[in-house]
Amino acid sequence: MLVKGSSKDLLRFSLVDKLSASWPDLLACSAQSVLRERLGVWVSVEGRVDRSPVIPIDFPMLLVVVAVVVGLASCHCPHMMKMAQTEGPSAPAPLPEGDEGWDYDVTGSAPGILPDEHFIQTTHVYRTTSQSAKKSFSAQVVEIMRELRERLSKAARLTLENENIECEKVTDHFRCEEFPAIGSFNYLVVEDSKRGAIIYDVDRKLNDRNLGTIEMALLDALSRHSPHPLTRFASRDAEREVGFIRALSAKETEALAKPPSSDTTMEKFSPLELNLIDPALLEIRSGEGLDSVEHDLTEFKTQKEFDDALSSNKFVFVLFWNNVQMTSLHMYNLLARVSKQVNRDEVLLGQVSCHKRAEFCQGLKANDFYTLVAYRNGKNIGSTHKISDEQYYLSWIELMKEGPLLQLHDDSEWGAAKKGQLLSRNRQSVTIGVFPDKEDIAFKHFQIVAEKLAGSYYLAYLIKDGQKPKISTYRSMERQKRVAYDGRFDPASLTSFISRSSLPSVIDISDGFTTDVLLRQRRPVALLVAEKSFDDGVFQKVASRQEVRKNFVFAQLQRDSDQTKEVLLKLKLHENSEPTLVMINKDRLHYIPLYSISDADEMLKHMQKTRDAEPDQVLPTREPHPLRYLQVKRVNQIFGSQETVVLPDHSLFIDQELLRDRREIVAPKAGGGCPFMQGGGVDLHEEL
């Protein structure tokens, strides 16, 4: 430290050097500033002394200067003021720019009343549809939660941990399963150590006025889990707004998290498949003359012909058959007759004679030779190996051509479909879904189910803006005209609902029936045997109860039909003209006279008693089942009468699980080729 001035011939010395050597502590204190102020000195922070010219000062004058400096200087250093050093941490480092520290209070209150630190964990679970307003609202909630997290962390000493979960699909996140599977929603789950987890409904309709209402609604929910109100920390835009938020009750929370119903059993056959022919009954017949029927089928002799047909026709239906297997030969006869009834401008029906071109049919299994395969634009879209009459195949071809899900364009078409009018014909059952848009998760699940059930059910949909998703099955010929779906719109429960609600309450078996509908299944059969004129109102009431149908299969047999005489003889009802309810439980028969029963509950009690009662008759399993004769009559109606021996089949009395017998569709990699080729056939048909 030097004093500026002119040079004289006096003793020259550095004031800084003397002061630094004599009073080192003095320079460490505020005397530095006093010297700088009063004497114009320069202080080097590095301990260097600037050797610029100095003022010549004699020794007495130096004493005076030092006395003045010491008198003006003050030092706050504890060791200089002979004070004990304070124990504890050292002073904090300088705060980052823009950080006022915890002494800062946004409301202007004294620092001493700042809140204690606390912690809240939140989860924002939401789903939006394609409507822009709903998407915007959820995005706003996400953004405001982010802003609140930052603001409350600094101003309210609140550590807010938030997670955003978007549930476009139930499978997107494990927590999505705890919330509704359909529709739009915004739920805020708030958790703290004292109150636990509470679910709040952030209603869009009540809070989408502006951003301020959303902010106040969220602050309201957070305040309920905070030791002090948090609404005081609202932004200027929100402090005058009122937000609306509601905590779900315990009952609502329990219902919200209720798992999907476990009852997803489904029927094995659709309404179109209740009168199928058992292949075992065809194998005992003669095939004479079946392949000489007149037809309009296109025969494919080479791979190129087959590929050309697929590329030049939108819809192609092909049968790979042979004249050795009786079931295959009967199937060819049926398709030949169907070919005369279809519109050749819309579809092409073709066949491959595997007994002539074995190389074309390598790798086929037994039931592949009576399987009809459908192609659309060269791609395999489905197949059926079920055998019935011509009408069944006409309906199946129509369903495959129109697609698994039909669109209704207005209320007029919707009203007609409710009455069963669809595709210019009256249908036994039609399942219709109404949705707000095609992006709705319920509609997407409905599509998945429709693809799975393609060719078996008439399914339609209507798009109505603002409409909550709903699905109902309409049955124009039933006592109960409409059955509503009340599930969570998951594919499993939807499939179960469609299969069960589409079936008629009572199956008329007078002209035959599908074997596994009545036999080879676990439920007892309640068979009404009466004349066509009999009033079956009580029986229909019992059969229309959904819960009862889970335990019984309801069927009816017209006594005055020409097809039933032999069956009545085997059931020992040929001499009894009274209406009778025959309970068939495997090989055990119970007879319930109906002339004295006038109440549905009374009839149901009689039916339930037969489970444990001694049977009135036991069917011998070494003889043909009595109902088998109805099926033989049906075969003779379709293919012509033949004298055949009905063989006993003990498997008809054995339980089998009601698993839907649906073939996996083999998706070809390219157009053309047999859809069932495996093994060596793959080399010939690369697309398979």
XYZ file of C-alpha atoms in Angstrom:
688
model
C 0.000 0.000 0.000
C 1.577 3.337 -1.075
C 0.702 6.983 -0.682
C 0.798 8.883 -3.928
C 2.770 12.137 -4.063
C 5.923 13.925 -5.289
C 9.485 12.848 -4.433
C 11.570 14.747 -1.780
C 15.069 14.325 -0.375
C 13.702 12.854 2.856
C 13.814 9.360 4.251
C 11.857 7.251 1.818
C 10.085 4.138 3.009
C 6.935 2.292 2.178
C 4.051 2.865 4.504
C 2.542 -0.412 3.409
C 5.661 -2.355 4.255
C 5.793 -0.919 7.755
C 2.094 -1.444 8.425
C 2.142 -4.980 7.037
C 5.051 -5.918 9.233
C 3.824 -4.229 12.433
C 0.063 -4.763 12.327
C -0.734 -7.624 9.953
C -4.155 -8.161 11.535
C -5.034 -4.555 10.990
C -4.778 -4.938 7.232
C -7.037 -7.953 7.383
C -9.840 -5.810 8.793
C -11.796 -2.837 7.627
C -8.802 -0.481 8.035
C -8.046 -1.269 4.446
C -11.083 0.634 3.342
C -10.347 3.536 5.670
C -6.811 3.906 4.352
C -8.073 3.749 0.825
C -10.688 6.403 1.569
C -8.705 8.812 3.683
C -5.194 8.507 2.289
C -5.779 7.453 -1.278
C -3.862 4.232 -0.752
C -3.793 1.241 -3.028
C -4.171 -2.205 -1.544
C -2.879 -5.218 -3.384
C -4.952 -8.340 -2.655
C -1.976 -10.462 -3.593
C 0.354 -8.821 -1.075
C 2.305 -6.967 -3.763
C 3.379 -3.392 -3.151
C 3.138 -0.972 -5.997
C 6.495 0.827 -6.194
C 5.075 4.047 -7.590
C 6.359 7.339 -6.138
C 5.344 7.923 -2.544
C 4.851 10.989 -0.363
C 7.922 11.750 1.791
C 6.820 11.367 5.420
C 9.023 11.787 8.503
C 8.666 9.489 11.558
C 6.542 11.817 13.762
C 4.152 12.327 10.956
C 3.917 8.558 10.525
C 2.812 8.145 14.139
C 0.070 10.692 13.656
C -1.161 8.942 10.516
C -1.187 5.552 12.182
C -3.076 6.911 15.193
C -5.718 8.433 12.956
C -6.060 5.233 10.938
C -6.399 3.036 14.009
C -9.000 5.362 15.490
C -11.116 5.311 12.378
C -10.753 1.600 11.673
C -13.123 -0.973 13.068
C -12.803 -4.730 12.853
C -15.504 -7.355 13.342
C -13.187 -10.322 13.440
C -13.825 -12.252 16.669
C -10.161 -12.748 17.481
C -9.438 -9.010 16.979
C -12.332 -8.020 19.284
C -11.279 -10.611 21.886
C -14.634 -12.447 21.396
C -15.085 -16.207 21.557
C -15.537 -17.785 18.140
C -19.105 -18.998 17.528
C -19.402 -22.743 17.113
C -21.403 -24.294 14.244
C -21.344 -24.342 10.480
C -19.704 -21.642 8.528
C -21.655 -19.036 6.652
C -23.346 -20.320 3.491
C -21.912 -19.735 0.108
C -23.488 -17.074 -2.089
C -26.989 -18.036 -3.357
C -27.449 -18.802 -7.011
C -28.766 -16.031 -9.164
C -32.527 -15.610 -8.736
C -32.692 -17.711 -5.534
C -33.854 -15.703 -2.520
C -33.568 -18.686 -0.154
C -36.088 -19.762 2.488
C -36.172 -16.233 3.904
C -38.177 -15.265 0.841
C -41.952 -15.259 1.269
C -44.101 -14.609 -1.798
C -46.902 -13.157 0.339
C -44.683 -10.659 2.116
C -44.982 -12.384 5.481
C -42.154 -12.517 7.945
C -39.608 -15.293 7.355
C -40.341 -16.816 10.738
C -43.783 -18.081 9.738
C -42.651 -20.111 6.727
C -44.220 -23.623 6.568
C -42.428 -26.780 7.536
C -41.148 -29.017 4.808
C -43.589 -31.767 3.783
C -44.088 -34.393 1.057
C -47.066 -35.391 -1.128
C -47.160 -38.013 -3.863
C -49.686 -37.757 -6.694
C -50.624 -39.748 -9.783
C -52.595 -38.246 -12.650
C -54.393 -41.105 -14.437
C -56.296 -40.108 -17.551
C -57.751 -41.242 -20.851
C -58.907 -39.052 -23.715
C -60.793 -39.740 -26.902
C -60.076 -38.167 -30.264
C -62.088 -35.071 -29.380
C -59.647 -32.163 -29.244
C -61.301 -30.544 -26.206
C -60.788 -33.632 -24.070
C -57.208 -34.091 -25.221
C -56.468 -30.415 -24.544
C -57.910 -30.592 -21.026
C -55.775 -33.575 -20.028
C -52.692 -31.900 -21.476
C -53.485 -28.758 -19.472
C -53.752 -30.758 -16.254
C -50.359 -32.325 -16.971
C -48.757 -28.919 -17.598
C -50.319 -27.222 -14.550
C -49.192 -30.072 -12.293
C -45.663 -29.496 -13.571
C -45.858 -25.754 -12.825
C -47.328 -26.334 -9.359
C -44.570 -28.784 -8.526
C -41.912 -26.141 -9.185
C -43.774 -23.274 -7.517
C -44.767 -25.135 -4.356
C -41.288 -26.553 -3.984
C -39.819 -23.045 -3.617
C -42.636 -21.110 -1.987
C -44.358 -23.701 0.214
C -41.452 -26.050 0.911
C -43.583 -28.859 -0.547
C -41.932 -31.798 -2.262
C -44.519 -32.895 -4.806
C -43.792 -36.119 -6.680
C -46.212 -36.563 -9.568
C -46.584 -39.303 -12.188
C -48.730 -38.992 -15.311
C -50.294 -42.213 -16.622
C -52.205 -42.189 -19.911
C -54.519 -45.180 -20.264
C -55.330 -45.256 -23.963
C -55.462 -49.031 -23.501
C -56.118 -50.986 -20.332
C -52.788 -52.737 -20.887
C -50.756 -49.512 -21.169
C -49.935 -49.514 -17.439
C -50.713 -51.902 -14.620
C -52.648 -49.166 -12.784
C -54.947 -48.662 -15.769
C -56.712 -51.879 -14.773
C -57.964 -50.086 -11.650
C -59.904 -47.529 -13.682
C -62.754 -47.651 -16.225
C -61.906 -49.512 -19.414
C -63.915 -47.098 -21.565
C -64.677 -43.402 -21.806
C -62.637 -40.313 -20.969
C -61.594 -39.460 -17.435
C -59.094 -37.474 -15.366
C -58.376 -38.849 -11.907
C -55.860 -37.425 -9.454
C -54.650 -39.928 -6.860
C -53.170 -38.049 -3.867
C -51.164 -39.950 -1.253
C -49.689 -38.771 2.036
C -48.506 -40.498 5.205
C -51.527 -39.453 7.293
C -54.589 -39.869 5.057
C -53.336 -42.507 2.672
C -54.454 -42.506 -0.971
C -57.596 -40.675 -2.071
C -58.887 -40.523 -5.645
C -60.204 -37.179 -6.910
C -62.298 -36.682 -10.019
C -61.083 -33.685 -12.024
C -64.225 -33.099 -14.051
C -63.557 -31.509 -17.419
C -67.008 -29.977 -17.820
C -66.691 -28.101 -14.510
C -63.098 -26.955 -14.861
C -62.384 -26.257 -18.519
C -63.457 -22.600 -18.322
C -59.821 -21.481 -18.155
C -56.451 -22.535 -16.778
C -57.158 -20.812 -13.480
C -60.073 -23.085 -12.595
C -57.938 -26.166 -13.262
C -55.148 -24.781 -11.069
C -57.487 -23.977 -8.169
C -59.105 -27.414 -8.402
C -55.706 -29.091 -8.153
C -54.600 -26.820 -5.294
C -57.836 -27.633 -3.470
C -57.078 -31.353 -3.648
C -53.463 -30.877 -2.564
C -54.508 -28.618 0.332
C -56.502 -31.470 1.834
C -53.238 -33.359 2.269
C -51.106 -30.409 3.374
C -50.602 -29.014 6.927
C -51.669 -25.597 5.648
C -53.758 -24.291 2.726
C -51.975 -24.223 -0.605
C -54.475 -22.044 -2.450
C -52.587 -18.988 -1.128
C -49.814 -19.931 -3.547
C -52.055 -19.699 -6.597
C -50.917 -17.664 -9.562
C -52.368 -14.224 -10.170
C -54.528 -15.583 -12.982
C -55.996 -18.263 -10.727
C -56.404 -16.582 -7.348
C -59.851 -15.201 -8.209
C -61.115 -18.427 -9.814
C -63.048 -21.302 -8.256
C -62.080 -24.867 -9.157
C -64.230 -27.950 -8.682
C -62.846 -31.278 -7.536
C -64.528 -34.202 -5.813
C -63.083 -37.020 -3.741
C -64.581 -40.399 -4.606
C -66.397 -42.168 -1.808
C -65.214 -45.527 -0.503
C -68.030 -47.222 -2.396
C -67.148 -45.437 -5.633
C -63.482 -46.292 -5.205
C -64.316 -49.934 -4.624
C -66.536 -50.023 -7.701
C -63.857 -48.244 -9.717
C -61.242 -50.857 -8.921
C -63.581 -53.814 -9.272
C -61.900 -56.437 -11.476
C -63.609 -57.588 -14.687
C -66.183 -60.292 -14.316
C -64.653 -63.751 -14.341
C -67.702 -65.175 -16.115
C -66.381 -65.237 -19.664
C -67.798 -68.588 -20.736
C -69.139 -68.636 -24.253
C -71.373 -70.783 -26.364
C -69.732 -73.062 -28.860
C -72.095 -72.379 -31.769
C -73.751 -69.323 -33.273
C -77.415 -69.093 -34.372
C -76.286 -70.057 -37.896
C -74.697 -73.249 -36.581
C -77.489 -74.854 -34.540
C -78.413 -77.410 -37.201
C -75.101 -78.725 -38.495
C -74.571 -82.215 -39.883
C -72.374 -84.643 -37.993
C -69.650 -85.924 -40.396
C -69.944 -89.358 -38.760
C -73.439 -89.699 -40.256
C -72.120 -88.948 -43.752
C -69.367 -91.547 -43.607
C -71.914 -94.375 -43.405
C -73.720 -93.196 -46.548
C -73.108 -93.959 -50.195
C -71.653 -91.209 -52.393
C -73.119 -92.466 -55.633
C -74.059 -89.646 -58.008
C -72.966 -86.838 -55.693
C -70.150 -85.655 -57.978
C -72.293 -85.568 -61.121
C -74.471 -82.677 -59.971
C -74.773 -79.625 -62.230
C -72.664 -76.703 -61.040
C -70.943 -73.409 -61.875
C -67.735 -74.131 -60.003
C -64.389 -73.109 -61.488
C -61.863 -75.942 -61.469
C -58.232 -75.073 -60.799
C -55.856 -77.512 -62.500
C -52.565 -75.680 -62.023
C -50.934 -73.300 -59.610
C -50.961 -70.555 -62.246
C -54.718 -70.845 -62.768
C -55.237 -70.578 -59.033
C -52.965 -67.530 -58.703
C -54.596 -65.822 -61.682
C -58.036 -66.302 -60.117
C -56.901 -64.771 -56.833
C -55.367 -61.752 -58.552
C -58.304 -61.066 -60.881
C -61.198 -61.582 -58.427
C -61.885 -59.740 -55.189
C -63.600 -62.683 -53.489
C -62.692 -66.300 -54.161
C -64.049 -69.326 -52.266
C -62.281 -72.643 -52.827
C -62.908 -76.257 -51.807
C -60.102 -78.835 -51.848
C -61.927 -82.168 -52.044
C -61.642 -85.800 -53.041
C -64.115 -88.519 -54.032
C -62.749 -91.078 -51.577
C -63.836 -89.508 -48.311
C -67.660 -89.481 -48.067
C -67.792 -86.261 -46.053
C -65.669 -84.484 -48.670
C -67.829 -85.811 -51.498
C -71.030 -84.611 -49.789
C -69.422 -81.213 -49.243
C -68.594 -80.955 -52.942
C -72.223 -81.739 -53.766
C -73.411 -78.941 -51.465
C -71.009 -76.349 -52.884
C -71.980 -77.305 -56.425
C -75.609 -76.491 -55.619
C -74.601 -73.255 -53.889
C -72.656 -72.171 -56.993
C -75.919 -71.979 -58.921
C -77.334 -69.468 -56.400
C -74.517 -66.975 -55.825
C -73.894 -63.839 -57.849
C -70.908 -64.727 -60.036
C -70.216 -61.024 -60.626
C -69.379 -60.633 -56.923
C -67.737 -63.907 -55.955
C -65.937 -66.796 -57.622
C -66.539 -70.317 -56.327
C -63.835 -72.796 -57.247
C -62.657 -76.313 -56.481
C -59.509 -78.406 -56.611
C -59.976 -82.137 -57.276
C -57.308 -83.600 -55.014
C -57.973 -87.159 -56.232
C -56.819 -85.989 -59.676
C -54.029 -83.628 -58.585
C -52.497 -85.090 -55.469
C -49.389 -82.906 -55.763
C -51.601 -79.826 -55.395
C -53.025 -81.054 -52.081
C -50.003 -82.374 -50.228
C -50.090 -81.878 -46.461
C -53.873 -81.745 -46.065
C -55.528 -83.317 -43.028
C -58.790 -85.263 -43.059
C -61.116 -82.354 -42.244
C -59.327 -80.077 -44.736
C -61.021 -81.988 -47.556
C -64.413 -80.594 -46.572
C -63.241 -77.084 -45.639
C -64.319 -74.056 -47.638
C -61.632 -71.349 -47.759
C -62.300 -67.631 -48.369
C -59.905 -65.191 -50.067
C -60.219 -61.435 -50.401
C -57.817 -59.696 -52.776
C -55.605 -62.766 -52.735
C -55.414 -63.044 -48.944
C -56.862 -65.823 -46.828
C -59.561 -64.260 -44.606
C -61.217 -67.338 -43.117
C -62.531 -70.853 -43.541
C -65.288 -73.162 -42.359
C -65.343 -76.937 -42.095
C -68.905 -77.058 -40.768
C -71.500 -78.892 -42.873
C -75.119 -77.869 -43.182
C -77.631 -76.987 -45.878
C -77.236 -74.563 -48.776
C -78.608 -71.622 -46.801
C -75.821 -71.919 -44.262
C -73.139 -71.490 -46.941
C -74.988 -68.633 -48.599
C -75.089 -66.823 -45.235
C -71.447 -67.600 -44.504
C -70.299 -66.344 -47.914
C -72.369 -63.191 -47.429
C -70.807 -62.504 -44.013
C -67.280 -63.034 -45.309
C -67.963 -60.776 -48.282
C -69.549 -57.939 -46.282
C -66.944 -58.035 -43.522
C -67.122 -58.865 -39.820
C -68.586 -55.491 -38.810
C -71.324 -53.686 -40.725
C -71.717 -49.912 -40.455
C -75.118 -48.298 -39.920
C -75.145 -44.787 -41.341
C -78.196 -43.204 -39.718
C -81.033 -43.694 -37.241
C -83.234 -45.178 -39.948
C -80.812 -48.043 -40.602
C -80.333 -48.403 -36.862
C -84.067 -48.780 -36.310
C -84.363 -51.382 -39.061
C -81.427 -53.376 -37.675
C -83.067 -53.431 -34.236
C -85.987 -55.229 -35.873
C -83.627 -57.755 -37.455
C -83.556 -56.195 -40.926
C -79.963 -56.365 -42.124
C -78.556 -56.903 -45.615
C -82.080 -57.031 -47.054
C -83.139 -59.999 -44.936
C -84.644 -60.629 -41.526
C -82.023 -61.959 -39.096
C -82.686 -64.014 -36.003
C -80.319 -61.875 -33.923
C -78.237 -58.746 -34.528
C -75.715 -57.263 -32.093
C -75.355 -53.488 -32.468
C -72.790 -51.204 -30.851
C -73.157 -47.417 -30.603
C -69.960 -45.394 -30.080
C -68.919 -41.709 -30.027
C -66.163 -42.254 -32.600
C -63.920 -44.919 -34.070
C -61.032 -43.987 -31.778
C -62.963 -44.990 -28.678
C -61.353 -47.943 -26.888
C -64.719 -49.721 -26.640
C -65.109 -49.581 -30.432
C -61.601 -50.954 -30.944
C -62.351 -53.886 -28.638
C -65.615 -54.466 -30.504
C -63.606 -54.633 -33.731
C -61.231 -57.205 -32.253
C -64.127 -59.426 -31.211
C -65.828 -59.013 -34.592
C -62.691 -60.220 -36.372
C -62.556 -63.254 -34.123
C -66.223 -64.135 -34.720
C -66.209 -63.389 -38.454
C -68.660 -65.503 -40.423
C -70.785 -66.529 -37.434
C -72.673 -63.457 -36.177
C -74.352 -60.388 -37.595
C -72.564 -57.477 -35.920
C -73.120 -53.795 -36.714
C -72.168 -50.397 -35.333
C -73.362 -46.786 -35.406
C -71.231 -43.694 -34.733
C -73.076 -40.975 -32.794
C -71.156 -37.946 -31.565
C -71.290 -37.610 -27.788
C -72.918 -41.013 -27.282
C -71.564 -43.175 -24.490
C -70.543 -46.634 -25.743
C -73.273 -49.237 -25.510
C -73.848 -52.652 -27.051
C -77.091 -54.613 -27.274
C -78.291 -57.767 -28.986
C -81.706 -57.535 -30.658
C -83.729 -60.722 -31.169
C -86.863 -60.048 -33.156
C -88.301 -63.551 -32.703
C -87.727 -63.836 -28.950
C -89.851 -63.032 -25.941
C -87.029 -60.836 -24.641
C -86.367 -58.613 -27.640
C -83.263 -56.849 -26.345
C -80.334 -57.947 -24.190
C -78.000 -55.148 -23.023
C -74.296 -55.561 -22.364
C -73.175 -54.307 -18.933
C -69.498 -55.297 -18.885
C -66.272 -53.325 -19.092
C -65.902 -53.645 -22.877
C -62.948 -56.002 -22.640
C -62.675 -58.528 -25.516
C -63.226 -61.602 -23.319
C -66.523 -60.457 -21.797
C -67.692 -59.025 -25.136
C -67.123 -62.362 -26.850
C -69.016 -64.154 -24.104
C -71.909 -61.691 -24.285
C -72.318 -61.905 -28.059
C -72.205 -65.701 -28.129
C -74.708 -66.122 -25.298
C -77.145 -63.315 -26.078
C -77.397 -64.237 -29.776
C -78.654 -67.764 -29.158
C -82.416 -68.303 -29.069
C -83.807 -69.067 -25.626
C -85.371 -72.276 -26.939
C -83.843 -74.336 -29.778
C -86.302 -76.100 -32.063
C -84.812 -79.528 -32.870
C -87.761 -80.905 -34.851
C -85.665 -80.817 -38.054
C -82.385 -81.847 -36.485
C -79.711 -80.183 -34.386
C -75.971 -79.789 -33.997
C -74.701 -82.698 -31.934
C -72.647 -80.726 -29.412
C -75.437 -78.229 -28.772
C -77.446 -80.814 -26.816
C -75.052 -83.717 -26.327
C -71.425 -83.971 -25.213
C -71.913 -81.012 -22.870
C -72.352 -80.579 -19.132
C -75.807 -78.951 -18.839
C -79.023 -80.954 -18.577
C -81.412 -80.519 -21.517
C -84.965 -79.372 -20.842
C -86.865 -80.728 -23.868
C -90.474 -79.650 -24.330
C -92.425 -82.292 -26.265
C -95.794 -80.908 -27.355
C -97.905 -80.135 -30.377
C -97.270 -76.933 -32.280
C -100.511 -75.404 -30.987
C -99.515 -75.795 -27.335
C -99.173 -72.558 -25.340
C -95.554 -72.648 -24.201
C -95.600 -69.250 -22.448
C -94.523 -70.603 -19.045
C -91.711 -72.617 -20.628
C -90.530 -69.548 -22.561
C -90.510 -67.457 -19.374
C -88.210 -69.907 -17.643
C -85.969 -70.190 -20.708
C -85.642 -66.403 -21.054
C -83.928 -66.073 -17.673
C -80.229 -65.577 -18.328
C -79.113 -67.109 -15.030
C -81.227 -70.221 -15.594
C -79.785 -70.730 -19.067
C -76.338 -71.045 -17.535
C -77.507 -74.306 -15.950
C -79.909 -75.729 -18.559
C -80.239 -76.004 -22.336
C -83.815 -75.402 -23.492
C -85.155 -77.165 -26.584
C -88.507 -78.117 -28.051
C -89.766 -80.967 -30.232
C -93.022 -80.741 -32.154
C -94.976 -83.907 -31.532
C -97.005 -83.629 -34.733
C -93.942 -83.469 -37.031
C -93.230 -86.349 -39.434
C -89.613 -86.384 -38.299
C -90.349 -87.157 -34.652
C -92.259 -90.444 -34.689
C -89.244 -92.694 -34.216
C -87.810 -90.393 -31.548
C -91.049 -90.448 -29.540
C -91.000 -94.215 -29.707
C -87.492 -94.387 -28.266
C -88.421 -91.859 -25.554
C -91.544 -93.895 -24.719
C -93.800 -90.914 -25.372
C -95.552 -92.289 -28.445
C -98.641 -93.263 -26.437
C -98.750 -90.112 -24.320
C -100.263 -87.104 -26.061
C -99.957 -84.751 -23.083
C -97.367 -81.931 -23.195
C -94.320 -83.210 -21.351
C -91.043 -81.711 -20.243
C -88.282 -84.303 -20.669
C -85.175 -83.636 -18.592
C -82.184 -85.288 -20.306
C -79.065 -85.512 -18.166
C -76.627 -87.727 -20.049
C -78.292 -91.155 -19.961
C -80.909 -90.283 -17.330
C -84.417 -89.177 -18.277
C -87.023 -87.466 -16.080
C -90.573 -86.733 -17.245
C -92.457 -83.683 -15.927
C -96.151 -83.442 -16.984
C -97.071 -79.846 -17.778
C -100.864 -79.925 -17.636
C -100.857 -78.839 -13.952
C -97.967 -76.326 -14.068
C -98.988 -72.730 -14.675
C -96.160 -70.817 -13.004
C -92.553 -70.333 -14.149
C -91.127 -70.652 -10.631
C -93.007 -73.898 -10.101
C -91.644 -75.313 -13.356
C -88.123 -74.318 -12.372
C -88.458 -76.082 -9.016
C -89.498 -79.303 -10.766
C -86.520 -79.003 -13.097
C -84.071 -78.531 -10.239
C -85.444 -81.513 -8.305
C -84.535 -83.866 -11.138
C -80.820 -83.363 -10.497
C -80.910 -85.617 -7.433
C -84.069 -87.656 -8.059
C -84.121 -91.203 -9.376
C -84.538 -91.197 -13.181
C -87.726 -92.359 -14.844
C -85.676 -94.007 -17.574
C -81.996 -94.796 -18.182
C -80.787 -94.812 -21.773
C -78.579 -97.774 -22.721
C -75.272 -96.400 -24.021
C -74.809 -99.450 -26.247
C -77.796 -98.391 -28.326
C -78.156 -95.317 -30.553
C -79.180 -92.162 -28.744
C -82.915 -91.448 -29.344
C -82.208 -87.914 -30.611
C -79.786 -89.307 -33.177
C -82.733 -90.298 -35.372
C -83.623 -86.619 -35.812
C -80.178 -85.998 -37.270
C -80.468 -88.920 -39.674
C -83.768 -87.517 -40.942
C -82.034 -84.187 -41.502
C -79.280 -85.783 -43.611
C -81.856 -87.584 -45.739
C -83.687 -84.297 -46.333
C -80.581 -82.628 -47.731
C -78.899 -85.429 -49.702
C -81.737 -87.827 -50.380
C -83.092 -90.766 -48.432
C -80.860 -93.806 -47.896
C -81.228 -96.880 -45.746
C -78.472 -96.490 -43.180
C -77.763 -98.111 -39.857
C -77.626 -95.693 -36.926
C -74.662 -96.761 -34.843
C -74.338 -96.289 -31.068
C -71.851 -93.671 -29.926
C -70.940 -93.664 -26.246
C -69.097 -90.310 -26.646
C -72.503 -88.613 -26.848
C -72.876 -89.185 -23.106
C -69.465 -87.762 -22.144
C -68.847 -84.187 -20.991
C -66.667 -81.971 -23.131
C -65.610 -78.395 -22.406
C -67.488 -75.739 -24.349
C -64.446 -74.426 -26.130
C -65.110 -72.718 -29.418
C -63.932 -74.963 -32.245
C -62.384 -72.338 -34.483
C -59.547 -73.057 -36.872
C -56.592 -70.724 -36.841
C -56.511 -68.840 -40.095
C -53.191 -69.345 -41.841
C -52.202 -65.995 -43.291
C -50.485 -66.496 -46.648
C -47.319 -64.593 -47.413
C -48.387 -64.126 -51.015
C -51.369 -64.823 -53.199
C -52.203 -68.338 -54.296
C -51.672 -71.836 -53.052
C -53.440 -74.222 -50.728
C -54.003 -72.631 -47.306
C -53.384 -75.873 -45.403
C -50.069 -76.956 -46.876
C -47.493 -78.190 -44.401
C -44.404 -80.366 -44.589
C -43.456 -81.181 -48.163
C -46.199 -78.963 -49.511
C -44.390 -75.854 -48.313
C -41.817 -76.285 -51.051
C -44.518 -76.099 -53.688
C -46.460 -73.268 -52.060
C -44.023 -70.713 -50.674
C -46.780 -68.315 -49.672
C -47.886 -70.739 -46.976
